[in-house]
mmCIF file of C-alpha atoms and ligand atoms in Angstrom:
data_model
loop_
_atom_site.group_PDB
_atom_site.id
_atom_site.type_symbol
_atom_site.label_atom_id
_atom_site.label_comp_id
_atom_site.label_asym_id
_atom_site.label_seq_id
_atom_site.Cartn_x
_atom_site.Cartn_y
_atom_site.Cartn_z
ATOM 1 C CA MET A 5 37.378 -16.576 21.792
ATOM 2 C CA SER A 6 34.992 -16.391 19.391
ATOM 3 C CA VAL A 7 34.007 -17.701 16.042
ATOM 4 C CA ARG A 8 31.259 -15.489 15.333
ATOM 5 C CA ALA A 9 32.959 -12.456 11.845
ATOM 6 C CA GLY A 10 30.237 -12.416 9.148
ATOM 7 C CA ARG A 11 26.395 -12.204 8.271
ATOM 8 C CA GLU A 12 24.480 -13.384 12.204
ATOM 9 C CA PHE A 13 21.917 -14.892 11.463
ATOM 10 C CA LEU A 14 18.287 -14.882 13.366
ATOM 11 C CA ALA A 15 17.870 -18.070 14.597
ATOM 12 C CA ILE A 16 14.462 -16.551 16.241
ATOM 13 C CA PRO A 17 10.941 -17.019 15.030
ATOM 14 C CA GLY A 18 10.608 -12.947 13.056
ATOM 15 C CA PRO A 19 11.670 -10.869 11.851
ATOM 16 C CA THR A 20 12.681 -13.254 10.092
ATOM 17 C CA THR A 21 15.717 -14.014 7.359
ATOM 18 C CA MET A 22 14.507 -11.945 4.461
ATOM 19 C CA PRO A 23 16.276 -13.185 0.467
ATOM 20 C CA ASP A 24 18.844 -11.056 -0.228
ATOM 21 C CA ALA A 25 16.112 -10.782 -3.721
ATOM 22 C CA VAL A 26 13.382 -8.982 -0.790
ATOM 23 C CA LEU A 27 15.996 -6.384 0.268
ATOM 24 C CA GLN A 28 16.732 -5.559 -2.966
ATOM 25 C CA ALA A 29 13.755 -5.393 -4.507
ATOM 26 C CA MET A 30 12.641 -1.461 -1.350
ATOM 27 C CA HIS A 31 16.200 -0.368 -3.995
ATOM 28 C CA ARG A 32 14.929 1.419 -5.378
ATOM 29 C CA PRO A 33 12.825 5.378 -5.821
ATOM 30 C CA ALA A 34 8.466 5.308 -5.119
ATOM 31 C CA LEU A 35 6.022 4.968 -7.248
ATOM 32 C CA ASP A 36 3.728 7.655 -7.523
ATOM 33 C CA ILE A 37 0.740 6.883 -5.347
ATOM 34 C CA TYR A 38 -1.595 7.388 -8.294
ATOM 35 C CA SER A 39 -0.115 5.176 -11.050
ATOM 36 C CA ASP A 40 -2.340 3.079 -13.098
ATOM 37 C CA ALA A 41 1.400 0.844 -11.383
ATOM 38 C CA MET A 42 0.530 1.709 -7.777
ATOM 39 C CA VAL A 43 -3.304 -0.199 -7.985
ATOM 40 C CA GLU A 44 -1.853 -2.967 -9.979
ATOM 41 C CA LEU A 45 0.844 -4.138 -7.203
ATOM 42 C CA THR A 46 -2.509 -3.091 -5.192
ATOM 43 C CA ASP A 47 -4.973 -5.325 -6.813
ATOM 44 C CA GLY A 48 -1.805 -7.939 -7.561
ATOM 45 C CA LEU A 49 -1.539 -8.715 -4.188
ATOM 46 C CA LEU A 50 -4.388 -8.790 -2.840
ATOM 47 C CA ARG A 51 -5.656 -11.236 -5.212
ATOM 48 C CA ASP A 52 -2.258 -13.419 -4.334
ATOM 49 C CA LEU A 53 -2.942 -12.798 -0.313
ATOM 50 C CA GLY A 54 -6.296 -14.160 -0.979
ATOM 51 C CA ARG A 55 -4.662 -17.836 -2.401
ATOM 52 C CA LEU A 56 -2.185 -17.785 -0.278
ATOM 53 C CA PHE A 57 -5.516 -17.289 2.547
ATOM 54 C CA ALA A 58 -7.032 -20.263 0.627
ATOM 55 C CA THR A 59 -10.519 -17.996 0.233
ATOM 56 C CA GLN A 60 -13.530 -16.376 -1.810
ATOM 57 C CA GLY A 61 -13.529 -13.942 1.372
ATOM 58 C CA HIS A 62 -12.017 -10.581 0.949
ATOM 59 C CA CYS A 63 -7.992 -9.595 2.105
ATOM 60 C CA TYR A 64 -7.449 -5.950 3.579
ATOM 61 C CA ILE A 65 -3.600 -4.583 3.754
ATOM 62 C CA TYR A 66 -2.240 -3.186 6.798
ATOM 63 C CA ILE A 67 0.439 -0.681 8.167
ATOM 64 C CA ALA A 68 1.135 -2.998 11.054
ATOM 65 C CA ASN A 69 2.471 -5.806 13.010
ATOM 66 C CA GLY A 70 0.174 -8.305 14.125
ATOM 67 C CA HIS A 71 -0.465 -6.322 17.953
ATOM 68 C CA GLY A 72 -2.789 -4.107 15.253
ATOM 69 C CA ALA A 73 -4.295 -6.814 12.600
ATOM 70 C CA TRP A 74 -5.725 -8.537 16.178
ATOM 71 C CA GLU A 75 -7.184 -5.076 16.727
ATOM 72 C CA ALA A 76 -8.537 -4.780 12.786
ATOM 73 C CA VAL A 77 -10.260 -8.545 12.991
ATOM 74 C CA LEU A 78 -12.078 -7.293 16.703
ATOM 75 C CA SER A 79 -12.989 -3.845 15.784
ATOM 76 C CA ASN A 80 -14.226 -5.407 12.118
ATOM 77 C CA VAL A 81 -17.120 -6.892 13.801
ATOM 78 C CA LEU A 82 -17.127 -6.474 17.743
ATOM 79 C CA SER A 83 -19.175 -4.309 20.022
ATOM 80 C CA ARG A 84 -17.769 -3.087 23.308
ATOM 81 C CA GLY A 85 -19.118 -6.270 25.501
ATOM 82 C CA ASP A 86 -20.032 -9.372 23.260
ATOM 83 C CA LYS A 87 -17.452 -11.757 24.442
ATOM 84 C CA ILE A 88 -15.011 -14.219 23.303
ATOM 85 C CA LEU A 89 -14.054 -17.403 23.156
ATOM 86 C CA VAL A 90 -9.545 -17.708 23.618
ATOM 87 C CA LEU A 91 -8.261 -21.715 22.985
ATOM 88 C CA GLU A 92 -4.829 -21.474 24.827
ATOM 89 C CA SER A 93 -1.869 -23.182 23.662
ATOM 90 C CA GLY A 94 0.345 -21.240 24.307
ATOM 91 C CA ARG A 95 0.706 -17.356 24.715
ATOM 92 C CA PHE A 96 -0.429 -16.314 21.477
ATOM 93 C CA ALA A 97 -3.366 -16.419 21.279
ATOM 94 C CA LEU A 98 -3.530 -14.450 24.388
ATOM 95 C CA GLY A 99 -2.601 -12.017 23.286
ATOM 96 C CA TRP A 100 -5.493 -11.856 20.683
ATOM 97 C CA GLY A 101 -7.478 -11.491 24.129
ATOM 98 C CA ILE A 102 -5.393 -9.267 25.964
ATOM 99 C CA VAL A 103 -6.153 -6.555 22.895
ATOM 100 C CA ALA A 104 -9.538 -7.956 23.497
ATOM 101 C CA SER A 105 -9.491 -6.917 26.406
ATOM 102 C CA GLY A 106 -8.360 -3.880 26.459
ATOM 103 C CA LEU A 107 -11.245 -2.763 23.646
ATOM 104 C CA GLY A 108 -14.058 -3.535 25.916
ATOM 105 C CA ILE A 109 -14.934 -7.123 25.085
ATOM 106 C CA GLU A 110 -15.417 -10.094 27.470
ATOM 107 C CA VAL A 111 -12.753 -12.559 27.112
ATOM 108 C CA GLU A 112 -13.248 -16.102 28.554
ATOM 109 C CA ILE A 113 -9.966 -18.307 27.487
ATOM 110 C CA LEU A 114 -10.771 -21.728 27.343
ATOM 111 C CA LYS A 115 -7.605 -23.769 29.132
ATOM 112 C CA GLY A 116 -5.606 -25.119 27.788
ATOM 113 C CA ASP A 117 -1.581 -26.859 28.594
ATOM 114 C CA TRP A 118 0.807 -25.131 26.668
ATOM 115 C CA ARG A 119 2.825 -28.915 25.937
ATOM 116 C CA ARG A 120 -0.243 -29.486 23.183
ATOM 117 C CA ALA A 121 -2.678 -28.946 20.877
ATOM 118 C CA VAL A 122 -6.615 -26.949 21.936
ATOM 119 C CA ARG A 123 -9.464 -30.287 22.315
ATOM 120 C CA PRO A 124 -11.695 -29.464 20.107
ATOM 121 C CA ALA A 125 -13.454 -32.085 21.773
ATOM 122 C CA GLU A 126 -13.102 -29.425 25.221
ATOM 123 C CA LEU A 127 -14.438 -26.665 22.764
ATOM 124 C CA GLU A 128 -17.474 -28.569 22.025
ATOM 125 C CA ALA A 129 -18.115 -29.279 25.231
ATOM 126 C CA ARG A 130 -17.635 -25.792 26.476
ATOM 127 C CA LEU A 131 -20.242 -24.347 23.350
ATOM 128 C CA ARG A 132 -22.267 -26.527 23.990
ATOM 129 C CA GLN A 133 -22.854 -25.202 27.532
ATOM 130 C CA ASP A 134 -23.525 -21.505 25.217
ATOM 131 C CA THR A 135 -27.409 -22.550 24.801
ATOM 132 C CA THR A 136 -27.696 -18.935 25.155
ATOM 133 C CA HIS A 137 -24.728 -18.305 22.269
ATOM 134 C CA GLN A 138 -23.768 -15.474 24.315
ATOM 135 C CA ILE A 139 -20.031 -16.268 22.190
ATOM 136 C CA LYS A 140 -19.730 -14.473 19.467
ATOM 137 C CA ALA A 141 -16.013 -15.114 18.419
ATOM 138 C CA ILE A 142 -13.153 -17.307 19.120
ATOM 139 C CA VAL A 143 -9.867 -16.527 18.317
ATOM 140 C CA VAL A 144 -6.937 -19.138 18.103
ATOM 141 C CA VAL A 145 -3.497 -19.731 16.904
ATOM 142 C CA GLN A 146 -2.962 -21.961 14.218
ATOM 143 C CA ILE A 147 0.950 -22.017 15.262
ATOM 144 C CA ASP A 148 1.894 -21.242 18.726
ATOM 145 C CA THR A 149 5.663 -19.909 18.337
ATOM 146 C CA ALA A 150 5.824 -19.871 22.587
ATOM 147 C CA SER A 151 5.223 -23.372 23.380
ATOM 148 C CA GLY A 152 6.155 -24.575 19.469
ATOM 149 C CA VAL A 153 2.265 -26.367 18.634
ATOM 150 C CA VAL A 154 0.073 -26.582 15.536
ATOM 151 C CA ASN A 155 -3.873 -26.753 16.703
ATOM 152 C CA ASP A 156 -6.136 -29.087 13.936
ATOM 153 C CA ILE A 157 -7.295 -25.712 12.613
ATOM 154 C CA PRO A 158 -10.449 -27.799 10.813
ATOM 155 C CA ALA A 159 -10.916 -30.333 13.658
ATOM 156 C CA LEU A 160 -11.585 -27.425 15.760
ATOM 157 C CA SER A 161 -14.138 -25.607 12.854
ATOM 158 C CA ALA A 162 -14.965 -28.549 12.584
ATOM 159 C CA ALA A 163 -16.856 -29.208 16.978
ATOM 160 C CA ILE A 164 -17.919 -25.652 16.638
ATOM 161 C CA LYS A 165 -20.331 -27.372 13.855
ATOM 162 C CA ALA A 166 -21.198 -30.202 15.803
ATOM 163 C CA ALA A 167 -22.623 -28.628 19.013
ATOM 164 C CA GLY A 168 -24.685 -26.448 16.280
ATOM 165 C CA HIS A 169 -22.867 -23.270 17.335
ATOM 166 C CA PRO A 170 -22.592 -19.773 14.843
ATOM 167 C CA ALA A 171 -19.765 -18.079 16.446
ATOM 168 C CA LEU A 172 -16.805 -16.727 14.247
ATOM 169 C CA LEU A 173 -13.638 -18.480 13.766
ATOM 170 C CA MET A 174 -11.635 -15.816 14.564
ATOM 171 C CA VAL A 175 -7.079 -17.558 13.560
ATOM 172 C CA ASP A 176 -4.153 -16.055 13.482
ATOM 173 C CA ALA A 177 -2.139 -18.122 10.427
ATOM 174 C CA VAL A 178 0.490 -15.359 11.876
ATOM 175 C CA ALA A 179 3.567 -17.896 12.154
ATOM 176 C CA SER A 180 2.092 -20.821 10.263
ATOM 177 C CA LEU A 181 1.263 -18.643 6.891
ATOM 178 C CA GLY A 182 3.291 -19.757 3.583
ATOM 179 C CA CYS A 183 4.631 -22.724 5.900
ATOM 180 C CA MET A 184 1.836 -25.128 5.753
ATOM 181 C CA PRO A 185 -2.029 -25.751 4.663
ATOM 182 C CA PHE A 186 -4.112 -22.821 4.791
ATOM 183 C CA GLN A 187 -7.732 -23.674 3.443
ATOM 184 C CA MET A 188 -9.924 -21.234 4.448
ATOM 185 C CA ASP A 189 -13.114 -21.441 2.917
ATOM 186 C CA GLU A 190 -12.715 -24.993 3.269
ATOM 187 C CA TRP A 191 -11.509 -25.235 6.527
ATOM 188 C CA GLY A 192 -15.086 -23.036 6.985
ATOM 189 C CA VAL A 193 -13.072 -19.636 9.177
ATOM 190 C CA ASP A 194 -14.959 -16.275 9.412
ATOM 191 C CA VAL A 195 -11.592 -14.081 9.611
ATOM 192 C CA ALA A 196 -7.837 -15.079 9.683
ATOM 193 C CA MET A 197 -4.669 -12.845 9.555
ATOM 194 C CA ALA A 198 -0.950 -12.846 9.144
ATOM 195 C CA SER A 199 2.536 -11.102 8.760
ATOM 196 C CA SER A 200 5.041 -9.990 6.678
ATOM 197 C CA GLN A 201 7.579 -10.851 9.232
ATOM 198 C CA LYS A 202 7.582 -14.574 9.646
ATOM 199 C CA GLY A 203 6.763 -17.737 7.423
ATOM 200 C CA LEU A 204 6.523 -14.001 4.013
ATOM 201 C CA MET A 205 10.246 -13.211 4.401
ATOM 202 C CA THR A 206 9.510 -9.362 4.515
ATOM 203 C CA PRO A 207 11.073 -6.427 6.450
ATOM 204 C CA PRO A 208 7.871 -6.080 9.973
ATOM 205 C CA GLY A 209 5.305 -3.420 9.421
ATOM 206 C CA LEU A 210 2.538 -5.141 7.273
ATOM 207 C CA SER A 211 -0.095 -7.413 8.350
ATOM 208 C CA PHE A 212 -2.874 -8.460 6.308
ATOM 209 C CA VAL A 213 -6.986 -9.782 7.187
ATOM 210 C CA ALA A 214 -9.018 -11.551 5.507
ATOM 211 C CA ALA A 215 -12.094 -12.402 6.070
ATOM 212 C CA GLY A 216 -15.222 -14.300 4.838
ATOM 213 C CA PRO A 217 -18.642 -13.442 4.172
ATOM 214 C CA ARG A 218 -20.752 -14.536 7.690
ATOM 215 C CA ALA A 219 -17.830 -11.615 8.958
ATOM 216 C CA ARG A 220 -19.139 -9.202 6.507
ATOM 217 C CA GLU A 221 -22.475 -9.409 8.004
ATOM 218 C CA MET A 222 -21.382 -9.296 11.753
ATOM 219 C CA HIS A 223 -19.357 -6.572 10.168
ATOM 220 C CA GLN A 224 -22.576 -5.121 9.338
ATOM 221 C CA ARG A 225 -23.543 -4.297 13.264
ATOM 222 C CA ALA A 226 -19.927 -3.934 14.798
ATOM 223 C CA GLY A 227 -19.271 -1.122 17.378
ATOM 224 C CA LEU A 228 -16.299 -1.414 18.070
ATOM 225 C CA ARG A 229 -15.739 -0.016 13.446
ATOM 226 C CA ALA A 230 -12.925 2.286 13.628
ATOM 227 C CA PRO A 231 -11.286 4.914 10.666
ATOM 228 C CA TYR A 232 -8.270 3.479 10.142
ATOM 229 C CA TRP A 233 -9.367 -0.361 10.813
ATOM 230 C CA ASP A 234 -12.640 -0.499 8.891
ATOM 231 C CA TRP A 235 -13.047 -2.718 6.284
ATOM 232 C CA THR A 236 -16.101 -0.956 4.244
ATOM 233 C CA LEU A 237 -14.179 2.329 4.453
ATOM 234 C CA ARG A 238 -11.234 0.186 2.483
ATOM 235 C CA GLU A 239 -13.444 -1.037 -0.490
ATOM 236 C CA GLY A 240 -14.438 1.810 -1.859
ATOM 237 C CA PRO A 241 -12.712 2.969 -5.344
ATOM 238 C CA GLU A 242 -9.838 4.506 -4.389
ATOM 239 C CA HIS A 243 -6.892 3.152 -4.023
ATOM 240 C CA TYR A 244 -5.884 5.886 -1.431
ATOM 241 C CA MET A 245 -8.596 4.322 0.922
ATOM 242 C CA LYS A 246 -6.600 0.800 0.430
ATOM 243 C CA TYR A 247 -4.446 2.452 3.400
ATOM 244 C CA ALA A 248 -6.158 5.051 4.455
ATOM 245 C CA GLY A 249 -3.405 6.847 3.537
ATOM 246 C CA THR A 250 -0.089 6.593 2.025
ATOM 247 C CA ALA A 251 0.843 3.084 0.782
ATOM 248 C CA PRO A 252 4.023 1.214 2.982
ATOM 249 C CA VAL A 253 5.112 1.077 -1.239
ATOM 250 C CA HIS A 254 8.150 -0.227 -0.438
ATOM 251 C CA LEU A 255 7.599 -2.659 1.805
ATOM 252 C CA LEU A 256 4.657 -3.457 -0.438
ATOM 253 C CA PHE A 257 7.504 -4.199 -3.097
ATOM 254 C CA ALA A 258 9.745 -6.171 -1.166
ATOM 255 C CA LEU A 259 6.541 -8.334 -0.268
ATOM 256 C CA ARG A 260 6.325 -8.866 -4.559
ATOM 257 C CA GLN A 261 9.016 -9.990 -4.357
ATOM 258 C CA ALA A 262 8.779 -12.737 -1.491
ATOM 259 C CA ILE A 263 5.434 -13.850 -2.423
ATOM 260 C CA ASP A 264 6.655 -14.342 -5.646
ATOM 261 C CA MET A 265 10.057 -15.972 -4.774
ATOM 262 C CA LEU A 266 6.947 -18.526 -2.855
ATOM 263 C CA PHE A 267 4.742 -19.534 -5.636
ATOM 264 C CA GLU A 268 8.278 -19.667 -8.370
ATOM 265 C CA GLU A 269 9.036 -22.480 -5.740
ATOM 266 C CA THR A 270 4.959 -23.580 -5.368
ATOM 267 C CA LEU A 271 2.531 -24.093 -2.184
ATOM 268 C CA GLU A 272 3.278 -27.711 -1.629
ATOM 269 C CA GLY A 273 7.157 -27.174 -2.141
ATOM 270 C CA SER A 274 6.340 -24.961 0.708
ATOM 271 C CA PHE A 275 5.567 -26.689 2.408
ATOM 272 C CA LEU A 276 7.378 -30.082 2.058
ATOM 273 C CA ARG A 277 10.759 -27.610 2.372
ATOM 274 C CA HIS A 278 9.156 -26.578 5.628
ATOM 275 C CA ARG A 279 8.339 -30.143 7.092
ATOM 276 C CA LEU A 280 11.454 -31.136 6.163
ATOM 277 C CA LEU A 281 13.339 -28.616 8.436
ATOM 278 C CA GLY A 282 11.741 -29.026 11.551
ATOM 279 C CA GLU A 283 11.736 -32.484 11.610
ATOM 280 C CA ALA A 284 15.418 -31.715 11.209
ATOM 281 C CA VAL A 285 15.515 -30.126 14.147
ATOM 282 C CA ARG A 286 13.088 -32.503 16.110
ATOM 283 C CA ARG A 287 15.852 -35.020 14.900
ATOM 284 C CA ALA A 288 18.008 -32.924 16.737
ATOM 285 C CA VAL A 289 16.613 -32.535 19.306
ATOM 286 C CA ALA A 290 15.421 -36.055 20.554
ATOM 287 C CA GLY A 291 19.438 -37.009 20.066
ATOM 288 C CA TRP A 292 20.510 -34.342 22.787
ATOM 289 C CA ALA A 293 17.429 -35.122 24.445
ATOM 290 C CA MET A 294 19.527 -38.492 25.794
ATOM 291 C CA GLY A 295 21.568 -35.973 28.290
ATOM 292 C CA GLY A 296 18.409 -36.108 29.777
ATOM 293 C CA ALA A 297 18.515 -32.758 29.719
ATOM 294 C CA LEU A 298 17.074 -30.726 27.132
ATOM 295 C CA SER A 299 13.463 -32.026 26.199
ATOM 296 C CA LEU A 300 10.637 -31.090 23.091
ATOM 297 C CA ASN A 301 8.199 -29.047 24.623
ATOM 298 C CA ILE A 302 5.162 -30.424 22.909
ATOM 299 C CA THR A 303 4.504 -34.233 24.058
ATOM 300 C CA ALA A 304 2.935 -34.945 21.430
ATOM 301 C CA PRO A 305 4.701 -35.266 17.677
ATOM 302 C CA ALA A 306 1.504 -34.851 15.601
ATOM 303 C CA GLU A 307 0.783 -31.087 17.139
ATOM 304 C CA ARG A 308 4.996 -30.022 16.397
ATOM 305 C CA SER A 309 4.769 -27.660 14.239
ATOM 306 C CA ASP A 310 7.206 -27.140 11.452
ATOM 307 C CA THR A 311 8.560 -23.094 11.891
ATOM 308 C CA VAL A 312 9.180 -23.280 15.176
ATOM 309 C CA THR A 313 10.755 -26.203 17.866
ATOM 310 C CA THR A 314 10.551 -25.338 21.386
ATOM 311 C CA VAL A 315 13.001 -26.589 23.583
ATOM 312 C CA LEU A 316 12.398 -27.026 27.583
ATOM 313 C CA VAL A 317 16.294 -27.139 29.704
ATOM 314 C CA ASP A 318 16.495 -28.633 32.777
ATOM 315 C CA GLY A 319 18.899 -28.143 34.935
ATOM 316 C CA ALA A 320 20.821 -25.532 33.122
ATOM 317 C CA ASP A 321 20.339 -21.909 31.663
ATOM 318 C CA PRO A 322 19.633 -21.468 28.086
ATOM 319 C CA LEU A 323 19.840 -17.717 28.969
ATOM 320 C CA ALA A 324 23.108 -18.532 28.747
ATOM 321 C CA LEU A 325 23.732 -20.679 26.080
ATOM 322 C CA GLY A 326 21.827 -18.401 24.235
ATOM 323 C CA ARG A 327 23.975 -16.039 25.191
ATOM 324 C CA TYR A 328 27.142 -18.258 24.148
ATOM 325 C CA CYS A 329 26.019 -18.507 19.418
ATOM 326 C CA LYS A 330 24.758 -14.790 19.757
ATOM 327 C CA GLU A 331 28.376 -14.294 21.580
ATOM 328 C CA LYS A 332 30.533 -16.505 19.958
ATOM 329 C CA CYS A 333 28.898 -17.913 17.166
ATOM 330 C CA GLY A 334 26.541 -15.314 15.477
ATOM 331 C CA VAL A 335 23.336 -17.003 16.035
ATOM 332 C CA VAL A 336 21.000 -16.145 17.857
ATOM 333 C CA LEU A 337 18.384 -17.947 18.977
ATOM 334 C CA GLY A 338 14.997 -17.037 20.405
ATOM 335 C CA LEU A 339 14.309 -17.812 24.053
ATOM 336 C CA GLY A 340 11.424 -18.714 25.763
ATOM 337 C CA ILE A 341 9.429 -15.969 26.397
ATOM 338 C CA GLY A 342 5.794 -16.490 29.050
ATOM 339 C CA GLU A 343 5.082 -19.556 30.987
ATOM 340 C CA LEU A 344 8.073 -20.368 29.626
ATOM 341 C CA SER A 345 10.360 -17.796 30.164
ATOM 342 C CA GLY A 346 13.831 -18.414 31.380
ATOM 343 C CA ARG A 347 13.147 -22.657 31.351
ATOM 344 C CA ALA A 348 13.226 -23.160 27.762
ATOM 345 C CA PHE A 349 15.025 -22.270 23.808
ATOM 346 C CA ARG A 350 13.546 -22.139 20.485
ATOM 347 C CA ILE A 351 14.659 -22.547 16.825
ATOM 348 C CA ALA A 352 12.686 -20.591 14.411
ATOM 349 C CA HIS A 353 13.062 -22.813 11.012
ATOM 350 C CA MET A 354 10.130 -20.875 9.046
ATOM 351 C CA GLY A 355 9.870 -18.165 5.914
ATOM 352 C CA HIS A 356 13.887 -18.087 4.148
ATOM 353 C CA VAL A 357 15.014 -20.845 5.641
ATOM 354 C CA ASN A 358 17.241 -24.023 3.935
ATOM 355 C CA ALA A 359 19.840 -26.758 5.223
ATOM 356 C CA PRO A 360 22.931 -24.650 5.812
ATOM 357 C CA MET A 361 21.099 -22.398 7.166
ATOM 358 C CA VAL A 362 19.186 -25.081 9.686
ATOM 359 C CA LEU A 363 22.365 -27.380 10.171
ATOM 360 C CA GLY A 364 25.322 -24.138 11.200
ATOM 361 C CA THR A 365 21.973 -23.025 13.632
ATOM 362 C CA LEU A 366 21.887 -27.033 14.999
ATOM 363 C CA GLY A 367 25.617 -27.728 14.649
ATOM 364 C CA VAL A 368 26.082 -24.323 17.194
ATOM 365 C CA VAL A 369 23.725 -25.565 19.565
ATOM 366 C CA GLU A 370 26.003 -28.970 19.730
ATOM 367 C CA MET A 371 28.472 -26.294 20.483
ATOM 368 C CA GLY A 372 26.930 -25.021 22.752
ATOM 369 C CA LEU A 373 25.984 -27.374 25.145
ATOM 370 C CA ARG A 374 29.182 -29.299 25.014
ATOM 371 C CA ALA A 375 31.141 -26.287 25.758
ATOM 372 C CA LEU A 376 28.497 -24.531 28.318
ATOM 373 C CA ASN A 377 28.803 -29.150 30.414
ATOM 374 C CA ILE A 378 25.262 -29.405 28.890
ATOM 375 C CA PRO A 379 24.853 -33.366 29.152
ATOM 376 C CA HIS A 380 23.616 -34.444 25.256
ATOM 377 C CA GLY A 381 23.564 -36.727 22.495
ATOM 378 C CA HIS A 382 24.341 -36.507 20.024
ATOM 379 C CA GLY A 383 21.726 -34.706 18.031
ATOM 380 C CA THR A 384 23.428 -32.263 14.638
ATOM 381 C CA GLU A 385 24.267 -36.223 13.530
ATOM 382 C CA ALA A 386 20.626 -37.558 13.471
ATOM 383 C CA ALA A 387 19.788 -33.716 11.386
ATOM 384 C CA ILE A 388 22.182 -34.694 8.651
ATOM 385 C CA ASP A 389 21.528 -38.973 8.770
ATOM 386 C CA TYR A 390 17.060 -37.457 7.913
ATOM 387 C CA LEU A 391 17.968 -34.867 5.880
ATOM 388 C CA GLY A 392 20.080 -37.500 3.856
ATOM 389 C CA ASP A 393 17.220 -40.599 4.622
ATOM 390 C CA SER A 394 14.559 -38.164 3.533
ATOM 391 C CA VAL A 395 15.543 -35.378 0.153
ATOM 392 C CA GLY A 396 17.116 -38.555 -1.564
ATOM 393 C CA ALA A 397 19.721 -38.360 -4.564
HETATM 394 C C1 PLP B 28 4.500 -12.978 15.895
HETATM 395 C C2 PLP B 28 3.359 -13.542 16.138
HETATM 396 C C3 PLP B 28 2.096 -12.859 16.423
HETATM 397 C C4 PLP B 28 2.878 -11.220 15.642
HETATM 398 O O1 PLP B 28 3.138 -10.310 16.611
HETATM 399 P P1 PLP B 28 3.213 -8.870 16.631
HETATM 400 O O2 PLP B 28 4.717 -8.620 17.056
HETATM 401 O O3 PLP B 28 2.761 -8.183 16.496
HETATM 402 O O4 PLP B 28 3.948 -8.621 15.198
HETATM 403 C C5 PLP B 28 0.811 -12.832 16.707
HETATM 404 N N1 PLP B 28 0.827 -14.575 15.916
HETATM 405 C C6 PLP B 28 1.623 -14.531 16.637
HETATM 406 C C7 PLP B 28 1.413 -16.611 16.457
HETATM 407 C C8 PLP B 28 2.924 -14.853 16.583
HETATM 408 O O5 PLP B 28 4.334 -15.874 16.035
#
């Protein structure tokens, strides 16, 4: 039997659910790409991306997924043979490092642990050893979508300062921008990047890079610059060059609508919503964990992200649970990836999510735990109690 008719619901960390208004915004003819309306659309989006990253720096829009933006960042500031330090806390900073290796950049990994955030003191200690400043840039994710960790970007920036090290700080905010605070300039971040398909509620296919003055200065000497990604070529007066070719008009319509919705909710409102729904998920997992088979991957409560929760499964098959939720109920869970492959599932709560979507997902997971005889305590009820108490009357 199954109870899955109707809309399939994605609880994976990207692509995320898109609002109907975002889908509808694309259902119209393309703009004349040489018109004033096109230029205004681009200018407005670049200005608002600056607001999202909280930077006075330059923003760039790429027709690319996150991997493309990683390459854009690296190629615009570095040269072949330069060294970078990758801060491990899951899979995604490592992924950025793999792209860097492919470009001929020397990659050192500051070994981390998939169950915790990067330790600022460990970064500071490593940088103090680098007395000749061989490390040109440090790459880190704000939220790692594999482990579910949130890194403390201002604390890592402070550690770099404390070590007196000149390396650029480059941050991946793909799974966090629009969902939790990000203050590029205030935090001393030199380059930040994000993508359309996570918290920004837009179809996959767009990525964004913001570059501060130190990064733009290094850009002048970067040997890896390539025509499609090159910041200088994109900064000319000609609108066409802002995309190094034809603008992705419909994706831009979608992004315009999504950012309008985000600003209408207010960023503070979105951050609070993510905090409430994230905590509701954690309360549910804590309840399930009473059965002994499930646990939260990230051990320290303050290091658990508000956009994705990674749940470890011991003595049962998370793939079977994922299959149950999808085939019986039409809810698609994220599964464990990388080191956590076959040992975990993930619940995304980022972007266009609300209480029924989160509570529905939790209810379906609990249904699956029961149907598959995976030992668990009551969890969904704890999430309901938490939201009932916190959201208030
Ligand atoms: C999804 C994601 C990316 C980018 O992935 P693409 O599939 O290349 O768009 C990068 N970093 C993080 C933290 C992510 O969650």
